[in-house]
PDB file of C-alpha atoms in Angstrom:
ATOM      1  CA  MET J   1     142.869 -42.334-242.261  1.00  0.00           C
ATOM      2  CA  THR J   2     141.790 -38.959-243.466  1.00  0.00           C
ATOM      3  CA  GLY J   3     145.038 -37.017-243.134  1.00  0.00           C
ATOM      4  CA  ASP J   4     148.740 -37.525-243.743  1.00  0.00           C
ATOM      5  CA  LEU J   5     149.799 -41.012-244.746  1.00  0.00           C
ATOM      6  CA  THR J   6     152.785 -42.999-245.975  1.00  0.00           C
ATOM      7  CA  LEU J   7     152.435 -45.969-248.331  1.00  0.00           C
ATOM      8  CA  GLU J   8     155.279 -48.431-248.954  1.00  0.00           C
ATOM      9  CA  ALA J   9     155.622 -51.689-250.881  1.00  0.00           C
ATOM     10  CA  TRP J  10     158.217 -53.958-252.425  1.00  0.00           C
ATOM     11  CA  VAL J  11     157.089 -54.601-256.007  1.00  0.00           C
ATOM     12  CA  ASN J  12     158.392 -57.056-258.610  1.00  0.00           C
ATOM     13  CA  VAL J  13     156.643 -57.244-261.964  1.00  0.00           C
ATOM     14  CA  PRO J  14     157.948 -59.366-264.861  1.00  0.00           C
ATOM     15  CA  ALA J  15     156.683 -56.784-267.383  1.00  0.00           C
ATOM     16  CA  PHE J  16     154.839 -53.548-266.785  1.00  0.00           C
ATOM     17  CA  SER J  17     151.275 -52.942-267.836  1.00  0.00           C
ATOM     18  CA  VAL J  18     149.458 -49.676-268.377  1.00  0.00           C
ATOM     19  CA  SER J  19     148.149 -49.655-264.818  1.00  0.00           C
ATOM     20  CA  ASP J  20     149.740 -51.717-262.068  1.00  0.00           C
ATOM     21  CA  ASN J  21     147.717 -50.811-258.982  1.00  0.00           C
ATOM     22  CA  ILE J  22     149.490 -51.211-255.672  1.00  0.00           C
ATOM     23  CA  VAL J  23     146.878 -50.254-253.081  1.00  0.00           C
ATOM     24  CA  ALA J  24     143.518 -48.502-253.082  1.00  0.00           C
ATOM     25  CA  LYS J  25     141.048 -47.501-250.414  1.00  0.00           C
ATOM     26  CA  ASP J  26     137.493 -47.695-251.731  1.00  0.00           C
ATOM     27  CA  GLY J  27     138.490 -47.482-255.410  1.00  0.00           C
ATOM     28  CA  ASN J  28     138.841 -43.833-256.406  1.00  0.00           C
ATOM     29  CA  ASN J  29     136.734 -42.632-253.475  1.00  0.00           C
ATOM     30  CA  ALA J  30     139.544 -42.223-250.878  1.00  0.00           C
ATOM     31  CA  TYR J  31     143.050 -42.923-252.250  1.00  0.00           C
ATOM     32  CA  ARG J  32     144.678 -45.052-254.943  1.00  0.00           C
ATOM     33  CA  TRP J  33     148.381 -45.656-255.674  1.00  0.00           C
ATOM     34  CA  ARG J  34     149.696 -47.174-258.873  1.00  0.00           C
ATOM     35  CA  VAL J  35     152.533 -47.243-261.387  1.00  0.00           C
ATOM     36  CA  ASP J  36     152.043 -46.937-265.135  1.00  0.00           C
ATOM     37  CA  ASN J  37     154.357 -48.713-267.596  1.00  0.00           C
ATOM     38  CA  GLY J  38     157.186 -48.634-265.032  1.00  0.00           C
ATOM     39  CA  THR J  39     157.800 -44.962-265.857  1.00  0.00           C
ATOM     40  CA  THR J  40     155.355 -43.019-263.692  1.00  0.00           C
ATOM     41  CA  SER J  41     153.691 -43.363-260.329  1.00  0.00           C
ATOM     42  CA  TRP J  42     150.744 -41.458-258.969  1.00  0.00           C
ATOM     43  CA  LEU J  43     148.685 -41.160-255.847  1.00  0.00           C
ATOM     44  CA  LEU J  44     145.042 -40.255-256.305  1.00  0.00           C
ATOM     45  CA  VAL J  45     143.704 -38.343-253.293  1.00  0.00           C
ATOM     46  CA  ASN J  46     139.937 -37.845-252.959  1.00  0.00           C
ATOM     47  CA  ASP J  47     138.509 -35.532-250.311  1.00  0.00           C
ATOM     48  CA  GLY J  48     134.861 -36.334-251.097  1.00  0.00           C
ATOM     49  CA  PRO J  49     133.908 -33.603-253.588  1.00  0.00           C
ATOM     50  CA  GLY J  50     136.556 -34.775-256.082  1.00  0.00           C
ATOM     51  CA  PHE J  51     140.053 -36.105-256.631  1.00  0.00           C
ATOM     52  CA  ASP J  52     143.522 -35.025-257.702  1.00  0.00           C
ATOM     53  CA  ASN J  53     146.309 -37.320-258.887  1.00  0.00           C
ATOM     54  CA  PRO J  54     149.745 -35.713-259.366  1.00  0.00           C
ATOM     55  CA  VAL J  55     152.115 -37.906-261.414  1.00  0.00           C
ATOM     56  CA  ALA J  56     155.804 -38.517-260.617  1.00  0.00           C
ATOM     57  CA  SER J  57     158.031 -39.574-263.517  1.00  0.00           C
ATOM     58  CA  TYR J  58     160.713 -42.163-262.892  1.00  0.00           C
ATOM     59  CA  ALA J  59     161.784 -45.498-264.284  1.00  0.00           C
ATOM     60  CA  PHE J  60     162.570 -48.729-262.517  1.00  0.00           C
ATOM     61  CA  SER J  61     163.408 -52.181-263.746  1.00  0.00           C
ATOM     62  CA  ALA J  62     160.960 -54.994-264.415  1.00  0.00           C
ATOM     63  CA  GLY J  63     161.855 -58.458-263.176  1.00  0.00           C
ATOM     64  CA  THR J  64     163.550 -57.264-259.982  1.00  0.00           C
ATOM     65  CA  TRP J  65     162.391 -56.162-256.549  1.00  0.00           C
ATOM     66  CA  ASN J  66     161.974 -52.403-256.079  1.00  0.00           C
ATOM     67  CA  HIS J  67     161.004 -50.570-252.910  1.00  0.00           C
ATOM     68  CA  LEU J  68     158.376 -47.928-253.723  1.00  0.00           C
ATOM     69  CA  ALA J  69     156.992 -45.366-251.315  1.00  0.00           C
ATOM     70  CA  VAL J  70     154.823 -42.271-251.370  1.00  0.00           C
ATOM     71  CA  ARG J  71     154.334 -39.831-248.522  1.00  0.00           C
ATOM     72  CA  ALA J  72     151.292 -37.536-248.461  1.00  0.00           C
ATOM     73  CA  GLU J  73     151.675 -34.381-246.381  1.00  0.00           C
ATOM     74  CA  LEU J  74     148.174 -32.961-246.546  1.00  0.00           C
ATOM     75  CA  GLY J  75     146.518 -30.242-244.441  1.00  0.00           C
ATOM     76  CA  SER J  76     147.834 -26.800-245.346  1.00  0.00           C
ATOM     77  CA  VAL J  77     151.048 -28.142-246.990  1.00  0.00           C
ATOM     78  CA  LYS J  78     149.418 -30.361-249.683  1.00  0.00           C
ATOM     79  CA  LYS J  79     152.586 -32.127-250.899  1.00  0.00           C
ATOM     80  CA  LEU J  80     153.301 -35.648-252.188  1.00  0.00           C
ATOM     81  CA  TYR J  81     156.780 -37.187-252.018  1.00  0.00           C
ATOM     82  CA  PHE J  82     157.624 -40.250-254.136  1.00  0.00           C
ATOM     83  CA  TYR J  83     160.519 -42.634-253.418  1.00  0.00           C
ATOM     84  CA  LEU J  84     162.288 -45.376-255.372  1.00  0.00           C
ATOM     85  CA  ASN J  85     164.689 -47.702-253.563  1.00  0.00           C
ATOM     86  CA  GLY J  86     165.104 -45.378-250.595  1.00  0.00           C
ATOM     87  CA  VAL J  87     165.688 -42.166-252.562  1.00  0.00           C
ATOM     88  CA  GLN J  88     163.208 -39.347-253.139  1.00  0.00           C
ATOM     89  CA  VAL J  89     162.322 -39.000-256.814  1.00  0.00           C
ATOM     90  CA  GLY J  90     162.331 -35.389-257.978  1.00  0.00           C
ATOM     91  CA  ALA J  91     160.811 -32.477-256.134  1.00  0.00           C
ATOM     92  CA  PRO J  92     157.650 -32.829-254.027  1.00  0.00           C
ATOM     93  CA  LEU J  93     154.447 -32.604-256.058  1.00  0.00           C
ATOM     94  CA  THR J  94     151.578 -30.344-255.080  1.00  0.00           C
ATOM     95  CA  THR J  95     148.067 -31.675-254.627  1.00  0.00           C
ATOM     96  CA  THR J  96     144.895 -29.629-254.370  1.00  0.00           C
ATOM     97  CA  LYS J  97     143.562 -31.860-251.567  1.00  0.00           C
ATOM     98  CA  ALA J  98     143.988 -31.205-247.848  1.00  0.00           C
ATOM     99  CA  SER J  99     142.350 -34.428-246.627  1.00  0.00           C
ATOM    100  CA  ILE J 100     141.171 -37.903-247.644  1.00  0.00           C
ATOM    101  CA  ALA J 101     137.501 -38.877-247.602  1.00  0.00           C
ATOM    102  CA  ASP J 102     136.462 -41.235-244.786  1.00  0.00           C
ATOM    103  CA  THR J 103     134.449 -43.689-246.896  1.00  0.00           C
ATOM    104  CA  GLY J 104     134.604 -46.869-244.841  1.00  0.00           C
ATOM    105  CA  GLY J 105     135.121 -48.760-248.114  1.00  0.00           C
ATOM    106  CA  ALA J 106     137.318 -51.781-248.800  1.00  0.00           C
ATOM    107  CA  LEU J 107     141.113 -51.690-248.734  1.00  0.00           C
ATOM    108  CA  LEU J 108     142.364 -53.393-251.912  1.00  0.00           C
ATOM    109  CA  PHE J 109     145.834 -54.645-252.860  1.00  0.00           C
ATOM    110  CA  GLY J 110     146.933 -55.041-256.492  1.00  0.00           C
ATOM    111  CA  THR J 111     143.667 -53.605-257.868  1.00  0.00           C
ATOM    112  CA  TYR J 112     141.397 -50.666-257.236  1.00  0.00           C
ATOM    113  CA  THR J 113     137.922 -52.045-257.853  1.00  0.00           C
ATOM    114  CA  GLY J 114     138.399 -55.751-257.368  1.00  0.00           C
ATOM    115  CA  ALA J 115     137.341 -56.261-260.994  1.00  0.00           C
ATOM    116  CA  GLY J 116     140.179 -54.957-263.129  1.00  0.00           C
ATOM    117  CA  GLU J 117     143.506 -53.219-263.569  1.00  0.00           C
ATOM    118  CA  PHE J 118     145.418 -55.812-261.563  1.00  0.00           C
ATOM    119  CA  LEU J 119     149.090 -55.625-260.664  1.00  0.00           C
ATOM    120  CA  THR J 120     150.822 -58.190-262.877  1.00  0.00           C
ATOM    121  CA  GLY J 121     153.520 -59.321-260.485  1.00  0.00           C
ATOM    122  CA  ALA J 122     154.341 -59.750-256.826  1.00  0.00           C
ATOM    123  CA  MET J 123     154.209 -57.460-253.801  1.00  0.00           C
ATOM    124  CA  ASP J 124     155.673 -57.831-250.330  1.00  0.00           C
ATOM    125  CA  GLU J 125     156.032 -55.806-247.127  1.00  0.00           C
ATOM    126  CA  ILE J 126     153.089 -53.506-247.888  1.00  0.00           C
ATOM    127  CA  ARG J 127     152.844 -50.774-245.266  1.00  0.00           C
ATOM    128  CA  ILE J 128     150.139 -48.180-244.755  1.00  0.00           C
ATOM    129  CA  THR J 129     150.979 -45.676-242.051  1.00  0.00           C
ATOM    130  CA  GLY J 130     148.723 -42.936-240.742  1.00  0.00           C
ATOM    131  CA  GLY J 131     151.079 -39.959-240.622  1.00  0.00           C
ATOM    132  CA  GLN J 132     154.342 -39.243-242.324  1.00  0.00           C
ATOM    133  CA  ARG J 133     157.421 -41.383-242.229  1.00  0.00           C
ATOM    134  CA  SER J 134     160.663 -39.455-242.653  1.00  0.00           C
ATOM    135  CA  SER J 135     162.908 -39.854-245.683  1.00  0.00           C
ATOM    136  CA  ASN J 136     165.409 -41.541-243.325  1.00  0.00           C
ATOM    137  CA  TRP J 137     162.735 -44.066-242.301  1.00  0.00           C
ATOM    138  CA  ILE J 138     161.938 -44.850-245.936  1.00  0.00           C
ATOM    139  CA  TRP J 139     165.647 -45.250-246.726  1.00  0.00           C
ATOM    140  CA  ALA J 140     166.085 -47.576-243.723  1.00  0.00           C
ATOM    141  CA  CYS J 141     163.121 -49.741-244.830  1.00  0.00           C
ATOM    142  CA  TRP J 142     164.739 -50.099-248.241  1.00  0.00           C
ATOM    143  CA  MET J 143     168.292 -50.691-246.940  1.00  0.00           C
ATOM    144  CA  ASN J 144     167.146 -53.253-244.370  1.00  0.00           C
ATOM    145  CA  MET J 145     166.043 -55.570-247.182  1.00  0.00           C
ATOM    146  CA  ALA J 146     168.281 -54.440-250.060  1.00  0.00           C
ATOM    147  CA  SER J 147     171.559 -54.845-248.204  1.00  0.00           C
ATOM    148  CA  ASN J 148     170.951 -56.321-244.794  1.00  0.00           C
ATOM    149  CA  SER J 149     174.648 -56.964-244.138  1.00  0.00           C
ATOM    150  CA  VAL J 150     175.403 -53.246-244.581  1.00  0.00           C
ATOM    151  CA  PHE J 151     172.439 -52.121-242.520  1.00  0.00           C
ATOM    152  CA  ASN J 152     172.816 -54.563-239.620  1.00  0.00           C
ATOM    153  CA  GLY J 153     175.821 -55.776-237.662  1.00  0.00           C
ATOM    154  CA  TYR J 154     176.121 -58.953-235.628  1.00  0.00           C
ATOM    155  CA  GLY J 155     178.493 -59.759-232.781  1.00  0.00           C
ATOM    156  CA  ALA J 156     180.509 -62.894-232.199  1.00  0.00           C
ATOM    157  CA  VAL J 157     178.713 -66.030-231.094  1.00  0.00           C
ATOM    158  CA  LEU J 158     179.150 -66.654-227.376  1.00  0.00           C
ATOM    159  CA  GLU J 159     180.240 -70.157-226.471  1.00  0.00           C
ATOM    160  CA  GLY J 160     179.465 -71.583-223.058  1.00  0.00           C
ATOM    161  CA  ALA J 161     177.728 -68.446-221.811  1.00  0.00           C
ATOM    162  CA  PHE J 162     174.391 -66.847-222.317  1.00  0.00           C
ATOM    163  CA  PRO J 163     173.948 -63.152-222.893  1.00  0.00           C
ATOM    164  CA  GLY J 164     172.651 -61.179-219.949  1.00  0.00           C
ATOM    165  CA  ILE J 165     169.204 -59.654-220.244  1.00  0.00           C
ATOM    166  CA  ARG J 166     168.456 -56.437-218.413  1.00  0.00           C
ATOM    167  CA  ASN J 167     165.508 -54.105-218.358  1.00  0.00           C
ATOM    168  CA  GLU J 168     167.003 -50.671-218.970  1.00  0.00           C
ATOM    169  CA  ALA J 169     165.459 -47.344-219.809  1.00  0.00           C
ATOM    170  CA  VAL J 170     165.236 -46.193-223.402  1.00  0.00           C
ATOM    171  CA  THR J 171     166.669 -42.702-223.927  1.00  0.00           C
ATOM    172  CA  ASN J 172     167.104 -40.148-226.703  1.00  0.00           C
ATOM    173  CA  ILE J 173     163.692 -40.957-228.132  1.00  0.00           C
ATOM    174  CA  THR J 174     162.870 -39.054-231.326  1.00  0.00           C
ATOM    175  CA  GLY J 175     160.378 -39.579-234.133  1.00  0.00           C
ATOM    176  CA  SER J 176     162.848 -41.796-235.991  1.00  0.00           C
ATOM    177  CA  SER J 177     165.299 -43.266-233.437  1.00  0.00           C
ATOM    178  CA  ALA J 178     165.968 -44.258-229.834  1.00  0.00           C
ATOM    179  CA  SER J 179     168.901 -45.472-227.731  1.00  0.00           C
ATOM    180  CA  PHE J 180     168.574 -48.800-225.974  1.00  0.00           C
ATOM    181  CA  ASN J 181     171.000 -48.697-223.026  1.00  0.00           C
TER     182      ASN J 181
END
């Protein structure tokens, strides 16, 4: 991925360290996402000649699961959007980078070099998406796990009958939804 991307992860750390790395592509040579002391998060974007790492300030609790996300809208826009538990944190941050270097290097989770600055906790549901996910998508990913009974609904159990299965067309397809008829 050399353009827009969305990174998401559920993170639970018992106590924050100075640098809890979430995911990195080729160390600092492509991109690197981390949180520092549970009060800031940043995404380092490297386009080859150099890097930029705007910092978003926010606090979240240690010892509990938090859904973190960052959306990079590169190209001519050059904006980074940070999310905590489905909600955008502050205003978008500006980056000086329009693209990400195509290094072919390793994709690392919980570290950025494989030799240090490890995440001191647990991660789950790590997602790396080429392109941008909408704020509604990020909220839905959080709500699906945070409060599944609010997000989903289930019908009554059928006794003595099986539900019918039909192949129907999908309509009203958009970038974030569709209707299954």
